[in-house]
CSV table of C-alpha atoms in Angstrom, one decimal:
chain,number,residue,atom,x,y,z
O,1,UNK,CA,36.2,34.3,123.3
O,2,UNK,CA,37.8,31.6,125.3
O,3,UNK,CA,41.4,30.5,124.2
O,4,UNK,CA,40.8,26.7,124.4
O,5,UNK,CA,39.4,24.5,122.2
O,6,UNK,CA,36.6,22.0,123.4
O,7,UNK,CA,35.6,18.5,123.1
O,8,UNK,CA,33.2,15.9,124.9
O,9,UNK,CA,36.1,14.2,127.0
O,10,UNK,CA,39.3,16.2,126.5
O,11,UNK,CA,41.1,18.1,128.3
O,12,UNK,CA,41.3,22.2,127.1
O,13,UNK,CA,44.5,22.5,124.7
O,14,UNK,CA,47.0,25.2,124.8
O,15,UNK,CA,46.8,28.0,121.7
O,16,UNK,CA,49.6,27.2,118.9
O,17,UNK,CA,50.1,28.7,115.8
O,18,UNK,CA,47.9,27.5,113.1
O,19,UNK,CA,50.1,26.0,110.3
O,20,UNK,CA,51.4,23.7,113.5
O,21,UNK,CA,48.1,22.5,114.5
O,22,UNK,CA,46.9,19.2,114.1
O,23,UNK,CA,42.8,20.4,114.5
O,24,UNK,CA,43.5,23.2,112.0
O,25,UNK,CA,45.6,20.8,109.5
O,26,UNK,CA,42.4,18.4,109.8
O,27,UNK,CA,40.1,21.4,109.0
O,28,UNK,CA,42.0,22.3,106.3
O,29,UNK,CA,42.2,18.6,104.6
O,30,UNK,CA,39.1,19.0,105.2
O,31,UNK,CA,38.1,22.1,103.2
O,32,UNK,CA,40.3,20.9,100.4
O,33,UNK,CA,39.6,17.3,99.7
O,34,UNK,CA,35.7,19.2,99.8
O,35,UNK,CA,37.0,21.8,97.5
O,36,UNK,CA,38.5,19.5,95.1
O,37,UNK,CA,35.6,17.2,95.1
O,38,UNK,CA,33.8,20.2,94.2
O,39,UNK,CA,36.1,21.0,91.0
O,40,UNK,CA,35.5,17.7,89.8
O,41,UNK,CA,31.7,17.6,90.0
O,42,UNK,CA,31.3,20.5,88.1
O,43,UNK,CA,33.3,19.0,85.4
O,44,UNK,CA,31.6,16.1,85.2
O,45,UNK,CA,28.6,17.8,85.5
O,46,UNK,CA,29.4,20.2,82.1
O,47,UNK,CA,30.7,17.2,80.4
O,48,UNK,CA,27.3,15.0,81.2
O,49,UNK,CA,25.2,18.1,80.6
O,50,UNK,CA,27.2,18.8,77.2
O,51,UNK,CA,26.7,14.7,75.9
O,52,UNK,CA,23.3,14.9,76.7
O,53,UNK,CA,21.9,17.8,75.3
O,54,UNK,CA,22.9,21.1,73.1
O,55,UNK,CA,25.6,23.7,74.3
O,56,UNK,CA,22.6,25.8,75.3
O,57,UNK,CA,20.6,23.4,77.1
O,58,UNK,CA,24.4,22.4,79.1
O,59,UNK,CA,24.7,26.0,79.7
O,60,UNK,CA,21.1,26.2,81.4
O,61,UNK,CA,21.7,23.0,83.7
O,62,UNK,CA,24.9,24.6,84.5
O,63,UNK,CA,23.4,27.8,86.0
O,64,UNK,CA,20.4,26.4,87.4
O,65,UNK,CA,22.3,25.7,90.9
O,66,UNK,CA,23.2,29.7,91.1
O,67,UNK,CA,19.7,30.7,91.6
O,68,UNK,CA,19.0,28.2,94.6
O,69,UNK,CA,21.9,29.5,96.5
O,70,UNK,CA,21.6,32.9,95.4
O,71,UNK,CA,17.5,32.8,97.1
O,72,UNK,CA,18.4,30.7,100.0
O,73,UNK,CA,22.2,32.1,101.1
O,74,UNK,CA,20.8,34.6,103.8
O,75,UNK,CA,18.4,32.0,105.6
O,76,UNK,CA,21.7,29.4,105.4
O,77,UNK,CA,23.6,31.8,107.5
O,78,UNK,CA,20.6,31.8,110.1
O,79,UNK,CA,20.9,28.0,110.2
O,80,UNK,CA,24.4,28.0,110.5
O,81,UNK,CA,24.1,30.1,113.6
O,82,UNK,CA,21.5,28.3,115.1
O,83,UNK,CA,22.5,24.7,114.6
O,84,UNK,CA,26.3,25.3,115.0
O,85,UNK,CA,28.7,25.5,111.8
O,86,UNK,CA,30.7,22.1,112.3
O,87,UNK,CA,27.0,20.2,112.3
O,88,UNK,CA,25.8,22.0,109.2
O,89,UNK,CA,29.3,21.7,107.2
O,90,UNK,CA,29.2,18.0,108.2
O,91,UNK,CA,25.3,17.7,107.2
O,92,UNK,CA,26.2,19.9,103.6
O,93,UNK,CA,28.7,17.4,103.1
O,94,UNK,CA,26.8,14.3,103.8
O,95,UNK,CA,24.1,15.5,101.1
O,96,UNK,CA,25.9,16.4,98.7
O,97,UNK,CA,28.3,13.3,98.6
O,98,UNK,CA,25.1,11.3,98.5
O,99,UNK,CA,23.4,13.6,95.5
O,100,UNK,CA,26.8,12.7,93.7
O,101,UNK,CA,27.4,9.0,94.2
O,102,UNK,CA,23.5,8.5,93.2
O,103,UNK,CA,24.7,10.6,90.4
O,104,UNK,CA,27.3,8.8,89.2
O,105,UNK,CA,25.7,5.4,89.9
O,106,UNK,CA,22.6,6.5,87.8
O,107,UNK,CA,25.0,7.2,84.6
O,108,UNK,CA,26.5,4.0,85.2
O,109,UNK,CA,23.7,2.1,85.3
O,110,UNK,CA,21.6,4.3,82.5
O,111,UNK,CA,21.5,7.3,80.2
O,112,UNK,CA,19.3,9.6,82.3
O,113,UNK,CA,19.3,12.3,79.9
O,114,UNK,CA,19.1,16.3,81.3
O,115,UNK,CA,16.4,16.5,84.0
O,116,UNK,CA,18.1,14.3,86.3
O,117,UNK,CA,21.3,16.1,85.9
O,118,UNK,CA,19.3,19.5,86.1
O,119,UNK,CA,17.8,18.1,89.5
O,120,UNK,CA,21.2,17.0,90.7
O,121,UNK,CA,22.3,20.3,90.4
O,122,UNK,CA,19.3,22.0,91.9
O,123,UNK,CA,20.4,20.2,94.9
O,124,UNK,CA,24.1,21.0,95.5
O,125,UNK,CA,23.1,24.9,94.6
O,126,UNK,CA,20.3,24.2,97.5
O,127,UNK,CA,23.1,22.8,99.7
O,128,UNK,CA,25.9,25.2,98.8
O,129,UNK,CA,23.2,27.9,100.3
O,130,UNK,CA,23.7,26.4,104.3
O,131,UNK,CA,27.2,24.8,103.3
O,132,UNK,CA,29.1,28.6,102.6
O,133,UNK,CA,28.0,30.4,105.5
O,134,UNK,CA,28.6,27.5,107.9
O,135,UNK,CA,32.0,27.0,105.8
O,136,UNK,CA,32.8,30.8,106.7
O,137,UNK,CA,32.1,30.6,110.1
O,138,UNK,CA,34.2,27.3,111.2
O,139,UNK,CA,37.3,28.8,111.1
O,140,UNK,CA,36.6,31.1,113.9
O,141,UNK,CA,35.3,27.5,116.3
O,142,UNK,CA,38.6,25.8,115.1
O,143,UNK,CA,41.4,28.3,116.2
O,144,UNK,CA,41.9,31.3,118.3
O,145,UNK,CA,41.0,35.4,117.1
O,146,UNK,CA,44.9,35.9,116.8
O,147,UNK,CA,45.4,32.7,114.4
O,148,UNK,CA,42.8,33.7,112.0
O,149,UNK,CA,44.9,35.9,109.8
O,150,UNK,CA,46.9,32.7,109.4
O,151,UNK,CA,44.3,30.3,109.0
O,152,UNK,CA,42.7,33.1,105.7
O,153,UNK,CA,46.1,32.4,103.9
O,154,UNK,CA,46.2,28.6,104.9
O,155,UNK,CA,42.6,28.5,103.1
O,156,UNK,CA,43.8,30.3,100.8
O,157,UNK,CA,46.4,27.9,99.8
O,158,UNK,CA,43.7,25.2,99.9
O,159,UNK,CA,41.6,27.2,97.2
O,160,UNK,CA,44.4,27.8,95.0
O,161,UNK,CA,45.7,23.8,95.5
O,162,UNK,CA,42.2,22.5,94.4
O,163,UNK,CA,41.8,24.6,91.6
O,164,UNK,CA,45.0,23.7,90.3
O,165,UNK,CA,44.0,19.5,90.9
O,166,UNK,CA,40.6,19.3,91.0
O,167,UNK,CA,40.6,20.3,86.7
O,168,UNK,CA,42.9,18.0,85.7
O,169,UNK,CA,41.6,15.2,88.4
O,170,UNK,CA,38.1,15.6,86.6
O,171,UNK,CA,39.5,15.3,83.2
O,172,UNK,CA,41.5,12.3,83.7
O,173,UNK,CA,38.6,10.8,85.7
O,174,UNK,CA,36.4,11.9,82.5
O,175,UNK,CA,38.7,10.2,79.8
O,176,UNK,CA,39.3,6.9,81.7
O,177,UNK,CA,35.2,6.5,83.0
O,178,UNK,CA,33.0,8.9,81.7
O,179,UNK,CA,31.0,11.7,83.3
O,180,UNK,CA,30.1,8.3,85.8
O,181,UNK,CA,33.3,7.8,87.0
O,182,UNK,CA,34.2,11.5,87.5
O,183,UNK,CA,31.1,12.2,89.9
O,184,UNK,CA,32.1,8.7,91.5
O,185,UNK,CA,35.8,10.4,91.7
O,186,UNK,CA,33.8,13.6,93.7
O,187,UNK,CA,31.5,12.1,95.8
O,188,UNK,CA,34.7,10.0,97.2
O,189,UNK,CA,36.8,13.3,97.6
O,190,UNK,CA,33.9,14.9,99.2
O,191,UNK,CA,33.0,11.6,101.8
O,192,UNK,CA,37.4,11.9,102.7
O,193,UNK,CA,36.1,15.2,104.5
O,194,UNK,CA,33.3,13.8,106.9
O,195,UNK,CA,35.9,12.1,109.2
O,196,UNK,CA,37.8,14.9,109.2
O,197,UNK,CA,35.0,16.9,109.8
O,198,UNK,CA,33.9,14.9,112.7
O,199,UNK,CA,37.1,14.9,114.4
O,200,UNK,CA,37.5,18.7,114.5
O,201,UNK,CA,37.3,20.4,117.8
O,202,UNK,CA,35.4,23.1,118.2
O,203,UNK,CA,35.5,26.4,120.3
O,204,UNK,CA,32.1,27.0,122.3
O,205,UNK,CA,30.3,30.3,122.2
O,206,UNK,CA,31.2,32.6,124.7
O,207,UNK,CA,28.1,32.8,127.7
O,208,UNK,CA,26.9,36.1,126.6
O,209,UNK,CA,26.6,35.5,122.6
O,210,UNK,CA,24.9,31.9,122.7
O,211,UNK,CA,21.3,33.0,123.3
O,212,UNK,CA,21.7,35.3,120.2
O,213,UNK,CA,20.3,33.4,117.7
O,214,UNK,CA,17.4,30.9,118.0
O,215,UNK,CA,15.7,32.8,121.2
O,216,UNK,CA,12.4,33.9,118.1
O,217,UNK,CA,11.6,33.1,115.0
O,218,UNK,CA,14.4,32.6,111.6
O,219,UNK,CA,13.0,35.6,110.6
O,220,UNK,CA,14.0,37.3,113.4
O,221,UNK,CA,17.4,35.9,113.6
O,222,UNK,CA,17.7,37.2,110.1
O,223,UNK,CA,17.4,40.9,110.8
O,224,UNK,CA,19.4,40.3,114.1
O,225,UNK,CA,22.2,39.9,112.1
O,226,UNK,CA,21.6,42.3,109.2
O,227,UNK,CA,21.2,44.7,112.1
O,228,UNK,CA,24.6,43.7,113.3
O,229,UNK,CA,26.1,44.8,110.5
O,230,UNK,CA,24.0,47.4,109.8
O,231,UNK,CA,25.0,49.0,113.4
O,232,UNK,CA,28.9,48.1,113.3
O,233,UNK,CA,31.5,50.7,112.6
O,234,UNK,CA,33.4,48.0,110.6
O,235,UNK,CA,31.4,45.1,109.3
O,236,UNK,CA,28.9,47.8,107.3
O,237,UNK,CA,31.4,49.5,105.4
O,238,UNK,CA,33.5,46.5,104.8
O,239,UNK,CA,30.8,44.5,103.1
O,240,UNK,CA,30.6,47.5,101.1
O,241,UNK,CA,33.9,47.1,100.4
O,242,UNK,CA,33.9,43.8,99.2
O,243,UNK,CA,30.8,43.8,97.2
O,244,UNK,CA,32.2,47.0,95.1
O,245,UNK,CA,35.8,45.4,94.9
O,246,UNK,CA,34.1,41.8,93.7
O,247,UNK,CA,31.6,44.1,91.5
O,248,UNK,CA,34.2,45.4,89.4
O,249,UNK,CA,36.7,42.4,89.6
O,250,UNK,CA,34.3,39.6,88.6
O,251,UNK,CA,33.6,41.0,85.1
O,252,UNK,CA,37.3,41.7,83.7
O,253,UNK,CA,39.0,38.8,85.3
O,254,UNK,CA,36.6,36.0,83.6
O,255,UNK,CA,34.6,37.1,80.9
O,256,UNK,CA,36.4,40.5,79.9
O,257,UNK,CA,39.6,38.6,79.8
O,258,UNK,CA,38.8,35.9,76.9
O,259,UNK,CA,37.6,38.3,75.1
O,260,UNK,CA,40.2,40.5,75.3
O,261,UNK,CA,42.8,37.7,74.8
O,262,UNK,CA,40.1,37.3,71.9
O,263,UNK,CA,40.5,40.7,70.5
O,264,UNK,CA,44.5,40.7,71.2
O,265,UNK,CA,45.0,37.2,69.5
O,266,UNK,CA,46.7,35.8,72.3
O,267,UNK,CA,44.7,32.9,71.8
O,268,UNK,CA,43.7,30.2,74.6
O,269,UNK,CA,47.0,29.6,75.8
O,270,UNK,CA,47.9,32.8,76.2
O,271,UNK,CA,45.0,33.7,78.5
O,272,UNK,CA,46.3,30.5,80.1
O,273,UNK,CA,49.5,32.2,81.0
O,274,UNK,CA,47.7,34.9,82.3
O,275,UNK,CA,45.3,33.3,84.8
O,276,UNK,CA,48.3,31.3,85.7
O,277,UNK,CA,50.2,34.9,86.4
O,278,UNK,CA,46.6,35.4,88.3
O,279,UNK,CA,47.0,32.3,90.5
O,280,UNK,CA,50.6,32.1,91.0
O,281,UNK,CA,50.0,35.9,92.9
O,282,UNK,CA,46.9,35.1,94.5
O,283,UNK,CA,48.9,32.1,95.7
O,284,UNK,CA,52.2,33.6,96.8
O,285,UNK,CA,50.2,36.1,99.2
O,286,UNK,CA,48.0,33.0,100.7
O,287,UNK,CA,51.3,31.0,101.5
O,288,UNK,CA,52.8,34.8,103.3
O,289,UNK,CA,50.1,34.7,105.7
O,290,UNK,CA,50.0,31.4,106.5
O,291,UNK,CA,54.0,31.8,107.7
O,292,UNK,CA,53.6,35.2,109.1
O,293,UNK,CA,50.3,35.4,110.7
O,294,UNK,CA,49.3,39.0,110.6
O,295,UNK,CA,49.8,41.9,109.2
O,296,UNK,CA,49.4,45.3,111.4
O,297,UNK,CA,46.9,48.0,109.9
O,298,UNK,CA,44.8,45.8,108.6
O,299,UNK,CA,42.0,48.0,107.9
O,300,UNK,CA,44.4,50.1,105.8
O,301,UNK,CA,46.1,47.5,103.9
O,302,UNK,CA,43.0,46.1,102.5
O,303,UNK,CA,41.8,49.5,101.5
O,304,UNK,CA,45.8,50.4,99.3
O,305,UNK,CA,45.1,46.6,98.2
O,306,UNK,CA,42.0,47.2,96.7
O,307,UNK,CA,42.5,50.7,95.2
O,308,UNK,CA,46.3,49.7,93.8
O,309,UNK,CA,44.6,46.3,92.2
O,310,UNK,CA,41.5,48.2,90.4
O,311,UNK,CA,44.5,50.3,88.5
O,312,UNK,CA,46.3,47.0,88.1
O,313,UNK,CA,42.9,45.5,86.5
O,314,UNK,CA,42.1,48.9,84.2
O,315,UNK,CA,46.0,48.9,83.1
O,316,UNK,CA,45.2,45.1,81.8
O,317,UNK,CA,43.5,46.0,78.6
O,318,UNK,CA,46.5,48.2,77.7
O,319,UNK,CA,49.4,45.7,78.1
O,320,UNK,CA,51.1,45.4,74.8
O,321,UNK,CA,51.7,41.6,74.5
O,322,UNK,CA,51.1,38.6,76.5
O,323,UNK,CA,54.4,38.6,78.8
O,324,UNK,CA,53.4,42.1,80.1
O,325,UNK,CA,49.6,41.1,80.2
O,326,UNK,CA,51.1,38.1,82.7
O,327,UNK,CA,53.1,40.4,85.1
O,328,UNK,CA,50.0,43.0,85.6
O,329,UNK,CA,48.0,39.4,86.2
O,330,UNK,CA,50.5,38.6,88.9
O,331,UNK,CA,50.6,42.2,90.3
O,332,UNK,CA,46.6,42.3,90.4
O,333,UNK,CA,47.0,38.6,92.2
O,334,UNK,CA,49.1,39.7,94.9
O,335,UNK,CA,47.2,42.5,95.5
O,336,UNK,CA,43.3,40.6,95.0
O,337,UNK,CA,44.8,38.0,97.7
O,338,UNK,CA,45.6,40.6,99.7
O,339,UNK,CA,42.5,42.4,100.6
O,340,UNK,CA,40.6,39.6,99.9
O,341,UNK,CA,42.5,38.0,102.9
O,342,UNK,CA,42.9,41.0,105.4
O,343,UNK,CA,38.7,41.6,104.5
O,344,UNK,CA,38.0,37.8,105.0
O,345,UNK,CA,40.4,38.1,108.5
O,346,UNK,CA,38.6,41.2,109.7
O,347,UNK,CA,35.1,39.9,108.9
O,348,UNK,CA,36.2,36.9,111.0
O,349,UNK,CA,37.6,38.7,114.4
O,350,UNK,CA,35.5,41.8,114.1
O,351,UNK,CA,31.6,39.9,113.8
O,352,UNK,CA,30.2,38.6,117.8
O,353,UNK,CA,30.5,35.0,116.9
O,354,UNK,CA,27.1,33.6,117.7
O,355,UNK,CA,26.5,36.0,114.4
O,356,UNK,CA,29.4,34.3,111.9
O,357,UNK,CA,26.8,32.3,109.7
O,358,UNK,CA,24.6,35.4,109.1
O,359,UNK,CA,27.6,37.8,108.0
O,360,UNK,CA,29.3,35.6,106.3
O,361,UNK,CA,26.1,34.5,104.2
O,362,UNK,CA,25.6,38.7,103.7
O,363,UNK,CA,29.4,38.6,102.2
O,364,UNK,CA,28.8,35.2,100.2
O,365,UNK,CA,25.7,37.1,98.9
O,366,UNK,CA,27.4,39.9,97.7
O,367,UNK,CA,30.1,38.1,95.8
O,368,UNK,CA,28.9,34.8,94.7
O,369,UNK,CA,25.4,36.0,94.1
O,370,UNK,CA,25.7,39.6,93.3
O,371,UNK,CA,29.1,39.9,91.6
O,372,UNK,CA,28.8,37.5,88.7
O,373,UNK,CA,26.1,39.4,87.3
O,374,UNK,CA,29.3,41.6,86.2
O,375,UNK,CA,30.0,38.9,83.4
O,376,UNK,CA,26.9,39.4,80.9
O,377,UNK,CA,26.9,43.1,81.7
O,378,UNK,CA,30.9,43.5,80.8
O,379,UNK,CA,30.3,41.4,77.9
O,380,UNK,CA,27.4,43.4,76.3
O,381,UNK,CA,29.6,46.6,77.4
O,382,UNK,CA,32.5,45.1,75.5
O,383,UNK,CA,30.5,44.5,72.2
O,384,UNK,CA,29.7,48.2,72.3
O,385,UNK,CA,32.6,50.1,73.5
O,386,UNK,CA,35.4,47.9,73.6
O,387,UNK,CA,37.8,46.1,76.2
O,388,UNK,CA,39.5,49.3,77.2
O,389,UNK,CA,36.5,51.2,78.7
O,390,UNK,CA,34.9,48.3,80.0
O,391,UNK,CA,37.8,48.0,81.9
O,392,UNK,CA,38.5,50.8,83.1
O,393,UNK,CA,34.8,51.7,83.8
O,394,UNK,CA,35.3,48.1,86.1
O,395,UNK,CA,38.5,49.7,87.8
O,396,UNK,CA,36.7,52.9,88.8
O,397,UNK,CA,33.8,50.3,90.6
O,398,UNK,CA,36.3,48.1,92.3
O,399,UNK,CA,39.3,51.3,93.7
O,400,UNK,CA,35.3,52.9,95.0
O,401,UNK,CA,35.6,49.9,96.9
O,402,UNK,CA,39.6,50.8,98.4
O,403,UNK,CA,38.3,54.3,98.9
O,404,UNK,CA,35.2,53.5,100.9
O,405,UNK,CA,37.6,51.4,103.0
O,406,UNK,CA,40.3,53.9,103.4
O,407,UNK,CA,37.7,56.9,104.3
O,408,UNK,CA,35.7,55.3,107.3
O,409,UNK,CA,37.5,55.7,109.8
O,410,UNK,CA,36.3,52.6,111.7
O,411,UNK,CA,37.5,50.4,109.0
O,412,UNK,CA,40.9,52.2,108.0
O,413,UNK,CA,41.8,51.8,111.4
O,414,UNK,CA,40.4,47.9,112.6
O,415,UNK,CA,43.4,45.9,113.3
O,416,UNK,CA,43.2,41.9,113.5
O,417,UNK,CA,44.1,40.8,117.3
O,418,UNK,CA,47.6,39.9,118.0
């Protein structure tokens, strides 16, 4: 891949590290005035949802969006690779800042009642299916292979910075406007990043990987890229990897831990405290990254991070009070921001580029669409047996994910570039 960065009049730029580097701060404002926006939508969406209909019914417009992008994910990645990530992210965008403003200016104007809001978020689930993959694979056109580490922690810290504003952001635009003014508030957050978007620079393909998808048919370009993974010594067993690791962290660390705060009487603030304990980890290994760059024996790493984390998560339902239950939150932070960092690093510099959309759409797939279906499983599990199996039970899934990783030998041994 070529170590300059490209643009219709400008002249190639010399590689710097990430953190220092105007394109790749813009990408990132990017990402997280997007990310933000996307916190508060889905606030004001549950809070429309909720006025307008029962708990149930709010419930059901929530989820509708999942199925959309859970259907579509795979042939998103295939347009992602054929039309260029940058123009797809900017396009996502676009739509969805539209679908939110008419939103909002609908609930202004009128009480529209559930099927618009239903439709509204049929949309931005149909959207979120090209906007992922094309999200996953920009970093790779923004930045060089040996800033990418980097660049996984920098988005990192974007994730964690918009969860942390985006909730109260959507409340406070929710108390002073209404569900109105909060989708207004989202739509504007989401239009900051076209701009941006538009004044990133991107890295062309190298000559050899640009005919690689959009020579045939979508179909085609599809099983191209499952074949790539299907055929790589690393990419195969690392999307195993992932989707065992998410499989049996999903489950504890959302639905297993209200009810086990439930069960313990720690109440909502003390799950609170927890999740914080969560985010503060996640969040300290994101910002470790982004100032040291790499890590050697990355294949390894990820592998001890995930198999150390699933004892972390089965210990959870054991701790004897809150404080404890917080310090085994941060502990299984550090270590879930770990491997989910070195495994979002080595998917980045170990898949051909012209292939990024597809394989990142296969590892979207497996966590956003496969993983969650953890939470009405662990639930169910947990009215039978209890927190304490269910746990553990989840622990065993996720370390099958660290020993997978730490028994291939492509994997144990891929390193990210230097």
């Amino acid at each position: 891949m070529p170590s300059t960065l490209t643009a219709p009049g400008t002249a190639p730029v010399a590689e710097r590290p990430a953190h220092r580097d105007p394109n790749v701060l813009r990408w990132l404002a990017a990402y997280t005035s997007s990310m933000i926006g996307d916190s508060v939508y889905y606030i004001a969406l549950s809070w429309a949802a909720v006025q307008s209909g029962s708990p149930s019914q709010a419930g059901a417009v929530m989820a509708v969006s999942a199925l959309p992008r859970a259907l579509l994910m795979l042939g998103g990645g295939v347009i992602a690779d054929r039309l260029g990530p940058r123009r797809v992210v900017i396009g996502s965008d676009a739509v969805r800042c539209a679908a939110v403003l008419a939103a909002a200016a609908l609930l202004f104007l009128t009480t529209p009642g559930l099927w618009p809001l239903a439709a509204l978020a049929l949309v931005f689930g149909t959207v979120d299916a090209v906007f992922m993959p094309a999200v996953g694979a920009l970093p790779a056109r923004v930045t060089t292979r040996g800033q990418l580490a980097r660049v996984q922690g920098m988005r990192g810290l974007g994730i964690r910075f918009a969860s942390v504003v985006g909730a109260p952001l959507g409340g406070l635009a929710v108390a002073a406007g209404g569900a109105a003014a909060a989708f207004g508030l989202a739509g504007l957050l989401i239009a900051v990043s076209l701009p941006l978007l538009i004044s990133v620079r991107v890295r062309e393909l190298p000559a050899d990987d640009t005919p690689a998808a959009g020579r045939g048919t979508a179909w085609r370009d599809l099983t191209a890229g499952l074949g790539h993974i299907r055929r790589h010594r690393v990419l195969a067993p690392l999307i195993l990897a992932i989707a065992l690791g998410d499989l049996g962290f999903v489950g504890p660390l959302n639905v297993g831990l209200t009810l086990l705060a439930d069960e313990r009487g720690w109440g909502a603030s003390g799950m609170g405290w927890v999740l914080a304990g969560f985010g503060v980890g996640a969040g300290a290994v994101s910002l470790l990254l982004t100032v040291r760059g790499r890590l050697p024996r990355a294949g390894q790493v990820a592998g001890c991070a995930i198999l150390a984390g699933s004892c972390a998560i089965g210990a959870l339902a054991f701790v004897p009070g809150v404080a404890a239950a917080v310090g085994v939150a941060l502990l299984i932070g550090l270590l879930a921001g770990l491997s989910g960092a070195m495994c979002g690093a080595l998917l980045q510099t170990q898949t051909d580029a012209a292939y990024l959309g597809r394989v990142t759409a296969v590892s979207g797939l497996v966590s956003l669409g496969f993983a969650p279906l953890s939470m009405p499983l662990s639930a169910a599990a947990i009215g039978l047996w209890g927190t304490g199996p269910v746990f553990v039970a989840s622990a065993a899934v996720c370390g099958l994910g660290g020993v997978i990783a730490l028994s291939v030998p492509g994997l144990r041994r891929a390193e990210l570039p230097k």
